[in-house]
Coordinates of C-alpha atoms (C1' of nucleotides) in Angstrom, one line a residue:
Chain A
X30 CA -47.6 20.5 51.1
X31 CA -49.0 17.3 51.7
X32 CA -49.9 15.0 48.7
X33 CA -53.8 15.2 48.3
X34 CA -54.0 11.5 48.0
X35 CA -52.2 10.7 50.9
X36 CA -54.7 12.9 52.7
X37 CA -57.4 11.3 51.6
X38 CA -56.1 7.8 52.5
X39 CA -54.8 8.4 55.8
X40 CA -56.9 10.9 57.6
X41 CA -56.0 9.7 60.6
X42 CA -52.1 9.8 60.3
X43 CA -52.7 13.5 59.5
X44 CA -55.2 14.0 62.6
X45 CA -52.9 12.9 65.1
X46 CA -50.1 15.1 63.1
X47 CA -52.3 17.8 63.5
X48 CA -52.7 17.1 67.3
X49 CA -48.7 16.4 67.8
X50 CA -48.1 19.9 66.3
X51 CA -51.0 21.4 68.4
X52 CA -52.3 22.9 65.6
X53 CA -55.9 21.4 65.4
X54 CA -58.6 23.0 64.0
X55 CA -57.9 22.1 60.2
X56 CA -61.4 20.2 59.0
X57 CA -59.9 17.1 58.0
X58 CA -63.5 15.3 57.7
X59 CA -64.8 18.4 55.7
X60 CA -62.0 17.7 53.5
X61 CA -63.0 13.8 52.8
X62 CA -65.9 15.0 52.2
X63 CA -65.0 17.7 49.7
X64 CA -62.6 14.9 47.7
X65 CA -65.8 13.0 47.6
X66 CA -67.4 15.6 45.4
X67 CA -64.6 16.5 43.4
X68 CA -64.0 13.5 42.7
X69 CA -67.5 12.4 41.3
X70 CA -67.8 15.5 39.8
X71 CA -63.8 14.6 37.9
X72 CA -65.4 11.7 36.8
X73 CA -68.5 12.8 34.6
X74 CA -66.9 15.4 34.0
X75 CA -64.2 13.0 31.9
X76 CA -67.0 11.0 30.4
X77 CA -68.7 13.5 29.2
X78 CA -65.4 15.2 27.3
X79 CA -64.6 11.3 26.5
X80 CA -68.1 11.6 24.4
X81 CA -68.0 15.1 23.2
X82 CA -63.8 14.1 21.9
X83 CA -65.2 11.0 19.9
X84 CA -67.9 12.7 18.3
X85 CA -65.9 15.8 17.5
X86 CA -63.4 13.2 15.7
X87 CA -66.2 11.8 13.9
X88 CA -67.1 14.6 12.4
X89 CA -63.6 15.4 11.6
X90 CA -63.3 12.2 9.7
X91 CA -66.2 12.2 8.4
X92 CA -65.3 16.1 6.8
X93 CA -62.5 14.3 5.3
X94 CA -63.7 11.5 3.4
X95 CA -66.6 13.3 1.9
X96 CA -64.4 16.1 0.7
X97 CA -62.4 13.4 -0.9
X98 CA -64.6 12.0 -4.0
X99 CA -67.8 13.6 -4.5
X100 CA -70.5 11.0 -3.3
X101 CA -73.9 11.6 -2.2
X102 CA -74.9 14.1 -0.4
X103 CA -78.3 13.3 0.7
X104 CA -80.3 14.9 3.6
X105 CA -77.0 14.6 5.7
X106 CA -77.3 18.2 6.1
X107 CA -80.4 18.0 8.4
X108 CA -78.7 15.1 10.2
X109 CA -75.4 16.9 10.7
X110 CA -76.9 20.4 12.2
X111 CA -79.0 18.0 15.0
X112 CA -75.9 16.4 16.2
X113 CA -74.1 19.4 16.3
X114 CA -76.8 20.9 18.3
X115 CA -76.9 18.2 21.1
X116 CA -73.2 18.2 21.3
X117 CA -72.9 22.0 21.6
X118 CA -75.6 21.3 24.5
X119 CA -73.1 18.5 25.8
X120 CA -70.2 21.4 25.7
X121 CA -71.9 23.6 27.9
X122 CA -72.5 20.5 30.3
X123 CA -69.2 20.2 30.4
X124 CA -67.8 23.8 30.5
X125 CA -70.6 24.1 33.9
X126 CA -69.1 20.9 35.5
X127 CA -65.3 22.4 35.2
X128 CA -66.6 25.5 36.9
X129 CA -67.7 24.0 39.9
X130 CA -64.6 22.1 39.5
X131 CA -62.6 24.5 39.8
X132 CA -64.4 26.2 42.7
X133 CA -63.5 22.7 44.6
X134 CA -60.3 23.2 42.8
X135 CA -59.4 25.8 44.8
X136 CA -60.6 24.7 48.4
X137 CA -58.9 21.5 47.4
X138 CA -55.5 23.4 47.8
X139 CA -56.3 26.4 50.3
X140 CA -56.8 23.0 52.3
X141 CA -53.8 21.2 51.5
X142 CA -51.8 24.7 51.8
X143 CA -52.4 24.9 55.0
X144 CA -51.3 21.5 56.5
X145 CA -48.2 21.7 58.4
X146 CA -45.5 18.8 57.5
X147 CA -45.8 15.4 58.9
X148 CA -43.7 15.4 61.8
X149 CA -40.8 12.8 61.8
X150 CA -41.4 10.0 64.3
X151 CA -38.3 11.0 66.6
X152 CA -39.0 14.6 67.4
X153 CA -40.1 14.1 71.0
X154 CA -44.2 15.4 71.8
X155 CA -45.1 18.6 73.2
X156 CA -44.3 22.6 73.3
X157 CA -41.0 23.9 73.6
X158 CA -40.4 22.4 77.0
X159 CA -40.4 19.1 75.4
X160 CA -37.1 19.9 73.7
X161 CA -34.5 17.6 74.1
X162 CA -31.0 18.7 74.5
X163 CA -28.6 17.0 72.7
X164 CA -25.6 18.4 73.2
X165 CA -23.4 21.0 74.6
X166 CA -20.0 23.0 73.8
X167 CA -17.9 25.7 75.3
X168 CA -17.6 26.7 78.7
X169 CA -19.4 29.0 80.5
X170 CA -16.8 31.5 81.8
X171 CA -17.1 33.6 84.8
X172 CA -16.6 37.0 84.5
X173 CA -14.4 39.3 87.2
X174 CA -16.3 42.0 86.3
X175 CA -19.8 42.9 85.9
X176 CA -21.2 42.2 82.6
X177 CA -22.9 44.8 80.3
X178 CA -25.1 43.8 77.4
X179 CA -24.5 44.7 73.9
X180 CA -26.3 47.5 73.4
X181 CA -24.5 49.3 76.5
X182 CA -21.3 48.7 74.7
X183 CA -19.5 50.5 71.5
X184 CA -21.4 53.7 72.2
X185 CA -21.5 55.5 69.5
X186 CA -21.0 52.4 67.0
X187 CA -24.6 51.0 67.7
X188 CA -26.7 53.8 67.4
X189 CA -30.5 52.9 67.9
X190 CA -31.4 56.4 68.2
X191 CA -30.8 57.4 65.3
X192 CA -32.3 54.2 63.2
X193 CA -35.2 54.9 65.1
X194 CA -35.0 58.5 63.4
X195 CA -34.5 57.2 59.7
X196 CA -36.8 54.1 60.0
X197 CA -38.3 53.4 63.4
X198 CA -38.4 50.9 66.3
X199 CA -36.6 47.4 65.6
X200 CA -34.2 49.3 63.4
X201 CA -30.3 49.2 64.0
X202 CA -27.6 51.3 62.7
X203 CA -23.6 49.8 63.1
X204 CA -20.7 51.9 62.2
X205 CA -17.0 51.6 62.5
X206 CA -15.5 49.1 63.8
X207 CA -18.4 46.8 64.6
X208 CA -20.2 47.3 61.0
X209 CA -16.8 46.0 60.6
X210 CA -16.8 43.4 62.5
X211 CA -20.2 42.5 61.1
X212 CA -18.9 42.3 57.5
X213 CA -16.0 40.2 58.8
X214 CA -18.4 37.3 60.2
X215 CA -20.4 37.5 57.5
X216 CA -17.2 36.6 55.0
X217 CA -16.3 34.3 57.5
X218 CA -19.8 32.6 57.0
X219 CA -19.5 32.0 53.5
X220 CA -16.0 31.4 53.2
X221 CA -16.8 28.1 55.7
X222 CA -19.9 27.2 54.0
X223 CA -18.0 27.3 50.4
X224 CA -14.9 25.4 51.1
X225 CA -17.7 23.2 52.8
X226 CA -19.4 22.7 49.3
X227 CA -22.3 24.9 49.5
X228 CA -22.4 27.3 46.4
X229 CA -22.8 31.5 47.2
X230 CA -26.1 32.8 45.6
X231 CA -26.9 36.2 45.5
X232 CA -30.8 36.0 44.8
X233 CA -33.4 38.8 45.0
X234 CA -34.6 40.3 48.2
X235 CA -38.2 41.3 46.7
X236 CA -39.8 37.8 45.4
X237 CA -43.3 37.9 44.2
X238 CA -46.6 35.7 45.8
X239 CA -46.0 32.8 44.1
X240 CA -42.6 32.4 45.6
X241 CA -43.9 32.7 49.1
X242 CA -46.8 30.1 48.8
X243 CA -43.7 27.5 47.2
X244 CA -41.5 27.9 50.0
X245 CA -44.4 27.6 52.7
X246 CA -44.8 31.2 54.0
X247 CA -48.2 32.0 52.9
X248 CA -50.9 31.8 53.0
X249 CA -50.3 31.1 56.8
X250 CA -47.8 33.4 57.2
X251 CA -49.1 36.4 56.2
X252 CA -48.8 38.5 58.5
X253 CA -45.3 37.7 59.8
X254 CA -43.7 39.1 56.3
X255 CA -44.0 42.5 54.9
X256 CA -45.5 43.5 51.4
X257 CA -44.9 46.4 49.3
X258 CA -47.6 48.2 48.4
X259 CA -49.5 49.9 45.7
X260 CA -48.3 48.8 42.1
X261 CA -46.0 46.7 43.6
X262 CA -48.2 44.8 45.8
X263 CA -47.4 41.4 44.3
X264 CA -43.7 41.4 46.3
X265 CA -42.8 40.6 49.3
X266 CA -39.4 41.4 51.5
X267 CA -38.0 38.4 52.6
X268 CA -38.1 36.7 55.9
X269 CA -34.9 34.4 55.0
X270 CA -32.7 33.8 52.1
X271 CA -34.7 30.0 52.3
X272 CA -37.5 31.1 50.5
X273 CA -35.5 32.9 47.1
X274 CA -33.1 29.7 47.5
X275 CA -35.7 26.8 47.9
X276 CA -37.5 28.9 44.8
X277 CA -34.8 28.7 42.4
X278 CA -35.6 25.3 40.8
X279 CA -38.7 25.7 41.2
X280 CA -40.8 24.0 38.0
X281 CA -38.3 22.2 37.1
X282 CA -37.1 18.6 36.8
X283 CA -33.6 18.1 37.5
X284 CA -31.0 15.6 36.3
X285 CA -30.4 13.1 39.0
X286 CA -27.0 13.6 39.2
X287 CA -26.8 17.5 39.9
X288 CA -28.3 16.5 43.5
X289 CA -27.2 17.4 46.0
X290 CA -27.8 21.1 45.4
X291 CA -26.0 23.1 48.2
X292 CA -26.6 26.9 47.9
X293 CA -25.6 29.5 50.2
X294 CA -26.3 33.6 50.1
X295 CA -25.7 36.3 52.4
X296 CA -29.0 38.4 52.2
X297 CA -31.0 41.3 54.3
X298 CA -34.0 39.7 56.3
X299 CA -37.0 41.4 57.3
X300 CA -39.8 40.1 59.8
X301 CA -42.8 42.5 61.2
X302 CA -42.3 40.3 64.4
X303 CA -45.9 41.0 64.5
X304 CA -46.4 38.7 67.7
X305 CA -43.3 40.2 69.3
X306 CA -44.5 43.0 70.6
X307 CA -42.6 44.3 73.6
X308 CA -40.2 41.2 73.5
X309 CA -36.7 41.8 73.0
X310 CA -37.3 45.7 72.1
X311 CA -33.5 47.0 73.3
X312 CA -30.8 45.8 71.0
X313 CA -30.2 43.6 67.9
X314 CA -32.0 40.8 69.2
X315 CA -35.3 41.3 67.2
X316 CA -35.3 43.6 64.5
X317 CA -37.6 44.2 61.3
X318 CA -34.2 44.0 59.7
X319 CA -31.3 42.0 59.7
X320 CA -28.5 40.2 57.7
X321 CA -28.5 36.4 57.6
X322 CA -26.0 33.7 55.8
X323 CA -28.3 30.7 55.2
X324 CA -27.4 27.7 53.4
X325 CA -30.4 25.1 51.5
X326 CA -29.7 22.3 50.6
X327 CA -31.7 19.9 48.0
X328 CA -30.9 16.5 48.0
X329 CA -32.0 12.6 47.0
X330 CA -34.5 11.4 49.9
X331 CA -32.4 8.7 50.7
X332 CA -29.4 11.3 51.8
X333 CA -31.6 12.9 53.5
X334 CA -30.8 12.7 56.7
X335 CA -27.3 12.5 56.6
X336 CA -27.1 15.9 54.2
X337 CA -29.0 17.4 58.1
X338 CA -26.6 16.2 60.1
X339 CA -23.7 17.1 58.1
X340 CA -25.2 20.7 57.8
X341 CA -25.9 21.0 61.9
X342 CA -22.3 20.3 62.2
X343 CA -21.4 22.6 59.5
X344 CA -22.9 25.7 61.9
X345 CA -21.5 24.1 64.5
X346 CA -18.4 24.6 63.6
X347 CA -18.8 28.2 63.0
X348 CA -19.5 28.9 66.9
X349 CA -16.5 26.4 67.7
X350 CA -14.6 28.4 65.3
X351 CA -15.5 31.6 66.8
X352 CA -15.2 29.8 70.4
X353 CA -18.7 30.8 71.6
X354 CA -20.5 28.7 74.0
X355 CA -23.5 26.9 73.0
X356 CA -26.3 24.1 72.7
X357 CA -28.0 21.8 70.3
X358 CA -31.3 21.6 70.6
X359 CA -34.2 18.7 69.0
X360 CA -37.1 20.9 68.7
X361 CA -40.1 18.9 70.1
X362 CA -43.3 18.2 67.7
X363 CA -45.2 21.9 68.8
X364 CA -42.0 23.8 68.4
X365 CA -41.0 22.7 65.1
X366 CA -41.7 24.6 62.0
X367 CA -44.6 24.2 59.6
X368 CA -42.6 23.3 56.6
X369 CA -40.5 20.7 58.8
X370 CA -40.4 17.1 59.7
X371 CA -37.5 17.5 62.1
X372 CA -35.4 20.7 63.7
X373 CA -32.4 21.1 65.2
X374 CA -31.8 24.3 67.2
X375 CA -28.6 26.0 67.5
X376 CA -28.4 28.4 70.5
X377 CA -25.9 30.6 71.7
X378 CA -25.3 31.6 75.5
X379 CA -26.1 35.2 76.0
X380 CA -24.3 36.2 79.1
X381 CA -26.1 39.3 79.9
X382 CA -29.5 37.0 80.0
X383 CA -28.0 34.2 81.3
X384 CA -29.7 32.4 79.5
X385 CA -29.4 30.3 75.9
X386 CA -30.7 31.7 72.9
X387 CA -31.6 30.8 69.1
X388 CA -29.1 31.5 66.4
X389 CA -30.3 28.9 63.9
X390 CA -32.8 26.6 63.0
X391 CA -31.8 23.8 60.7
X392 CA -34.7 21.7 59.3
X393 CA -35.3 18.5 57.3
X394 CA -38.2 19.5 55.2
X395 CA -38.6 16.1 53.4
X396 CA -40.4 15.8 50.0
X397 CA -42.6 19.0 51.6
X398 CA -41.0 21.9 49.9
X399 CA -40.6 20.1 47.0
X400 CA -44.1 18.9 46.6
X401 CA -45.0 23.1 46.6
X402 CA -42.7 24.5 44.8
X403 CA -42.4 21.7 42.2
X404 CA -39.2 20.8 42.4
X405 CA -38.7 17.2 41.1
X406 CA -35.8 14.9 39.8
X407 CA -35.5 12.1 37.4
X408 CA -35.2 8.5 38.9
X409 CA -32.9 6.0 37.8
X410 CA -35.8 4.3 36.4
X411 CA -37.2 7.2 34.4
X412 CA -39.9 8.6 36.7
X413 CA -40.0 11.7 38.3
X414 CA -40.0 12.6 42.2
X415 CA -39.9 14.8 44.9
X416 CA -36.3 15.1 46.1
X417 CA -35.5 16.6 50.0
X418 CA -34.9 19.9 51.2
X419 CA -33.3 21.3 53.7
X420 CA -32.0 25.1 55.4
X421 CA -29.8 26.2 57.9
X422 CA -29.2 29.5 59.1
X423 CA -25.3 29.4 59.2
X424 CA -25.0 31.8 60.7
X425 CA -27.3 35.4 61.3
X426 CA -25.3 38.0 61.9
X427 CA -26.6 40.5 64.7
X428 CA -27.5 37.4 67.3
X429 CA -24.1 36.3 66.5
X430 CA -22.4 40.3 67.0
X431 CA -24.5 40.2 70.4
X432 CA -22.8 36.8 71.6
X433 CA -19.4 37.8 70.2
X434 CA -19.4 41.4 72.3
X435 CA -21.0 39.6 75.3
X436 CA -19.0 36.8 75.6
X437 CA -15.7 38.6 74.5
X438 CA -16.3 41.7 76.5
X439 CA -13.0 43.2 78.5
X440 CA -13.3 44.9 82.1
X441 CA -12.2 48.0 79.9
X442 CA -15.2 48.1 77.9
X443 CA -13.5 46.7 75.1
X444 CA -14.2 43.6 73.2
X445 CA -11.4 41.0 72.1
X446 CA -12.6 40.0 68.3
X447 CA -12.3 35.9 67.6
X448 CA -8.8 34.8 66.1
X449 CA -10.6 33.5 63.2
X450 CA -11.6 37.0 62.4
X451 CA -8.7 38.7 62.9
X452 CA -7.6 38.3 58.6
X453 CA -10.9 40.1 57.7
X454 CA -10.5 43.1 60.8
X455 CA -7.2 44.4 59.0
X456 CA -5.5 42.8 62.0
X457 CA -7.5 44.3 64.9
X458 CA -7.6 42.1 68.3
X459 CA -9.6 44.3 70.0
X460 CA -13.0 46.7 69.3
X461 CA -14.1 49.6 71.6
X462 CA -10.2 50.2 72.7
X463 CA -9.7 53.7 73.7
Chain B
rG14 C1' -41.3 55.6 29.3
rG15 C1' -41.5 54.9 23.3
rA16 C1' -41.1 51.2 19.0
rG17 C1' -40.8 46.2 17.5
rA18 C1' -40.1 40.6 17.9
rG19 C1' -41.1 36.3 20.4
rA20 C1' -42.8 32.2 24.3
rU21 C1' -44.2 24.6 21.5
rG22 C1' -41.5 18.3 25.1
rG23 C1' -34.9 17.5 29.0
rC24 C1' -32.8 20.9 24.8
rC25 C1' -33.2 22.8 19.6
rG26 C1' -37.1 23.3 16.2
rA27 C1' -41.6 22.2 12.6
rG28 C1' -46.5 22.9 12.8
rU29 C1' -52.4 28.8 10.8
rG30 C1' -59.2 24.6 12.5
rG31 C1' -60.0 17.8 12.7
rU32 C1' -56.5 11.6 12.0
rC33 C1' -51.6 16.6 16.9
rG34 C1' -49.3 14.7 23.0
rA35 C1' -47.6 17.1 18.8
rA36 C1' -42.8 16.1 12.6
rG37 C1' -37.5 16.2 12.5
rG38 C1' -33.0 16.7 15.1
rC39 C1' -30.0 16.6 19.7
rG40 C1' -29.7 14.4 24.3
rC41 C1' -30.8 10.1 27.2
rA42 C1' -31.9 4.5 27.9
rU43 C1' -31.8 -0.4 26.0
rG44 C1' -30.3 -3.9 22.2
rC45 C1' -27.3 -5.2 17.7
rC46 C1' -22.5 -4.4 15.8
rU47 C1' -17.0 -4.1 18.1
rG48 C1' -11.3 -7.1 21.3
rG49 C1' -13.1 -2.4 23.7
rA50 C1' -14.9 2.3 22.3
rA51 C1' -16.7 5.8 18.6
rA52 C1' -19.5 5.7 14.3
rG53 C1' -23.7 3.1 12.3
rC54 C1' -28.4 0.4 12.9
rA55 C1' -33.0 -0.8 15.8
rU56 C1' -36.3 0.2 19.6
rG57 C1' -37.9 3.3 23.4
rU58 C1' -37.9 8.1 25.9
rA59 C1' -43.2 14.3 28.9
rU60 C1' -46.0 15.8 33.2
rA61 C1' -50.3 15.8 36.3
rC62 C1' -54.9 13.9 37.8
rG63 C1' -58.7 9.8 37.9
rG64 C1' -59.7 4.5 37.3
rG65 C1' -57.3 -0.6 37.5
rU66 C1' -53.6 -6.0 41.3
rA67 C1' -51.4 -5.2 36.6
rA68 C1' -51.0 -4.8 31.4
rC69 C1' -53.4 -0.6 30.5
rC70 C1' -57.6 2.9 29.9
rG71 C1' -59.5 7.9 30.4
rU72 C1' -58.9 13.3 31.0
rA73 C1' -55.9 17.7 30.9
rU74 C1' -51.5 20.3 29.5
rC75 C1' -48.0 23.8 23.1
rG76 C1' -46.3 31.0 28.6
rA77 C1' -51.2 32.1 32.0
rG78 C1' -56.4 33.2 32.0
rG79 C1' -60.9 33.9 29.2
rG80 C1' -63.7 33.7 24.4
rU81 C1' -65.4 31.6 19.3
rU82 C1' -66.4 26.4 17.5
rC83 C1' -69.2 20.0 17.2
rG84 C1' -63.7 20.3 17.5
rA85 C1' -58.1 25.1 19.0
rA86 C1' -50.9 24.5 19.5
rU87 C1' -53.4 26.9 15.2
rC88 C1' -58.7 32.2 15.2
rC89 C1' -60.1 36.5 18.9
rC90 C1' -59.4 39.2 23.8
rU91 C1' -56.7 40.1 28.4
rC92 C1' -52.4 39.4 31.2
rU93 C1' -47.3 37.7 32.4
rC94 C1' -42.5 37.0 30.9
rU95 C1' -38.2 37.1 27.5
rC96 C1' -35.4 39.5 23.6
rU97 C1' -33.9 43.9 20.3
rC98 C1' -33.6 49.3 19.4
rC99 C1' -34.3 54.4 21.5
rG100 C1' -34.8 57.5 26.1
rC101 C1' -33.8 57.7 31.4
rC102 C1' -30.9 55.8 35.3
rA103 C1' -27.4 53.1 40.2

RNA sequence: GGAGAGAUGGCCGAGUGGUCGAAGGCGCAUGCCUGGAAAGCAUGUAUACGGGUAACCGUAUCGAGGGUUCGAAUCCCUCUCUCUCCGCCA
């Protein structure tokens, strides 16, 4: 969320955001115009409490010393029940003005709520064909034989039918060796990301309303994340172990020195993929369900932007480690997230679609989480402020089972498993042998 | 599910209608003391919003929301959460 004052002093800066991200359409003028109310209406709103406080203490005081020695009494009676009257009409001044206060109140943030992030100055402008590739690694093999895609391997191991039968479409079911194989990469993931600093977390998969508005899935969202219903309607599944990590200090001030705060956590993800419709429907590509190993990281602003480059690398290094073939991507300003300033895209060559594809967003956030989900830290000099935060998928686990059978596939039909995999397979070099 | 107890500042904890943004302690910061440190002493130490170049001023906040009152941390109602005991249960 952006900071309501800076809104209201540089309209402009978050026009031309607004137009970068091609996301126009918020009513940045209706806004001004809103503050301008709410603001007036703050005002005598504080005077008059200003004058009701005062006299209330006068009274108070004036209670006191007369209870003290017995002096005269006089008609102070009469006096007394007058003022009372014209303050109790003052108090229901008052307790009108806070209503429509709070009515602004409330626009005030469903306003604000629904800005996306300032972009950072060196994401390039446009959609995603603006993104600018930054760099490259791993070679792209030849096969001598022709090359199946995942889901036409493993037979009986990936069963779709019958996940269709217990849940529906967009459902997978892995058994054997590749649910296996699954559960090795993901303690592969967090092995990595621990040695590399980042401490395991193993939050809640059901967080309630609150938590999605602080991490920047609603209200915008909405319909991309799935709810429970009746009693339980105030909890949502999930879309990414971001949202229960980002959450965690939420409220709270924290000691300057605990930052950075690296957290990782290996959790179930589910998406309705409500815009997906008929993309991606065979395989593990896009399901409602899927595991994920994300790390978050919060951090002093001024680290920053070395604490997202460091954690880029970091999932880097998990493809180079499982030798798979892929690109960095800088997400252009239309293509980047709504909670993020700046993105890098991970994507992993998927031979059966020849063609690159996303395994893991890592975005700067800036102050932007922070500001929502009041997460603050104590300055050097005393003050509070809104530290950095930052998430990286590192890495999901069924993108990264399709590029590891793809790209390791065997003319047999067998698929050679990574070397640095072989310690959690009890020793197996190869899936699908015969 | 049944019975009970509780929620106050970074932490602990006092406070049952007025001078309470809130005693006291711990912690932290600065200064004095010291060869240095500890102890001791002194001072300071919440957050948000609005106004002001600033010093500062105003308003709100004692789990959340509502009510009573000239005035609420304190009284009333609703809700949420935490803890203890019993029952059930992976």
């Amino acid at each position: 969320m952006l900071d309501s004052r800076f809104v209201r002093n540089n309209p402009d800066i978050v026009k031309e955001n607004l137009r970068r991200r091609h996301a126009e359409g918020a009513d940045v003028e209706g806004f001004l115009l809103l503050e301008q109310r709410r603001l007036s209406l703050l005002k005598s709103s504080e005077e008059k409490k200003q004058e009701r406080n005062l006299a209330a203490k006068k009274i108070g005081q004036e209670k006191q010393q007369s209870k003290q020695p017995s002096e005269n009494k006089g008609d102070g009676f009469l006096e007394e029940t007058a003022a009372r009257a014209s303050l109790k009409t003052l108090s229901q001044e008052i307790k009108q003005l806070d209503g429509q206060l709070a009515e602004l109140n409330l626009k005030q943030d469903a306003f604000l709520q629904s800005l996306p992030n300032l972009i950072d100055e060196s994401s390039p402008e446009g959609d995603e064909r603006a993104n600018v590739l930054l760099r490259q690694h791993g070679k792209l093999e030849e096969k001598t034989f022709p090359i199946k895609a995942h889901f036409e391997l493993g037979q009986t191991q990936l069963d779709f039918k019958r996940a269709a039968k217990l849940s529906g479409a967009r459902f997978s079911i892995l058994k054997g060796e590749l649910a296996m194989l699954e559960r090795a990469l993901a303690n592969f993931f967090l092995e990595q990301n621990i040695q590399n600093g980042f401490t395991e977390v193993s939050p809640p998969s059901l967080v309630n309303e609150q938590s999605m508005y602080r991490s920047g899935q609603l209200p915008k969202f909405a319909d991309d994340v799935f709810r429970l219903a009746g009693d339980f309607s105030y909890l949502y599944l999930i879309s990414t172990a971001e949202i229960s990590l980002v959450n965690l200090h939420a409220d709270e001030i924290l000691d300057r020195d605990l930052l950075p705060l690296r957290y990782t956590a290996y959790t179930n993800c589910y998406r309705s993929e409500a815009g997906a419709a008929g993309r991606d429907t065979r395989g593990l590509m896009r399901l409602h369900e899927f595991k994920k190993v994300e790390l978050v990281s919060i951090c002093l602003p001024e680290e920053s932007e070395a604490e997202h480059q460091s954690m880029v690398l970091l999932a880097e290094k998990l493809l180079q480690a499982l030798k798979l073939p892929y690109r960095v991507m800088l997400l252009a300003s239309g293509d980047t997230g709504f909670s993020a300033k700046r993105c890098y895209d991970l994507e992993v060559w998927i031979p059966s679609e020849k063609r690159y594809r996303e395994v893991s967003s890592c975005s700067n956030c800036g102050d932007f989480q922070c500001r929502r989900a009041k997460i603050r830290y104590r300055q050097s000099n005393g003050r509070a402020a809104y530290p950095h935060a930052l998430n990286a998928s590192a890495l999901p686990l069924g993108r990264i089972l399709i590029a590891v059978l793809e790209n390791f596939q065997q003319a047999d039909a067998s698929v050679a498993v990574p070397e640095v995999l072989w310690s959690f397979m009890k020793g197996r070099k190869f899936i699908f042998k015969s």
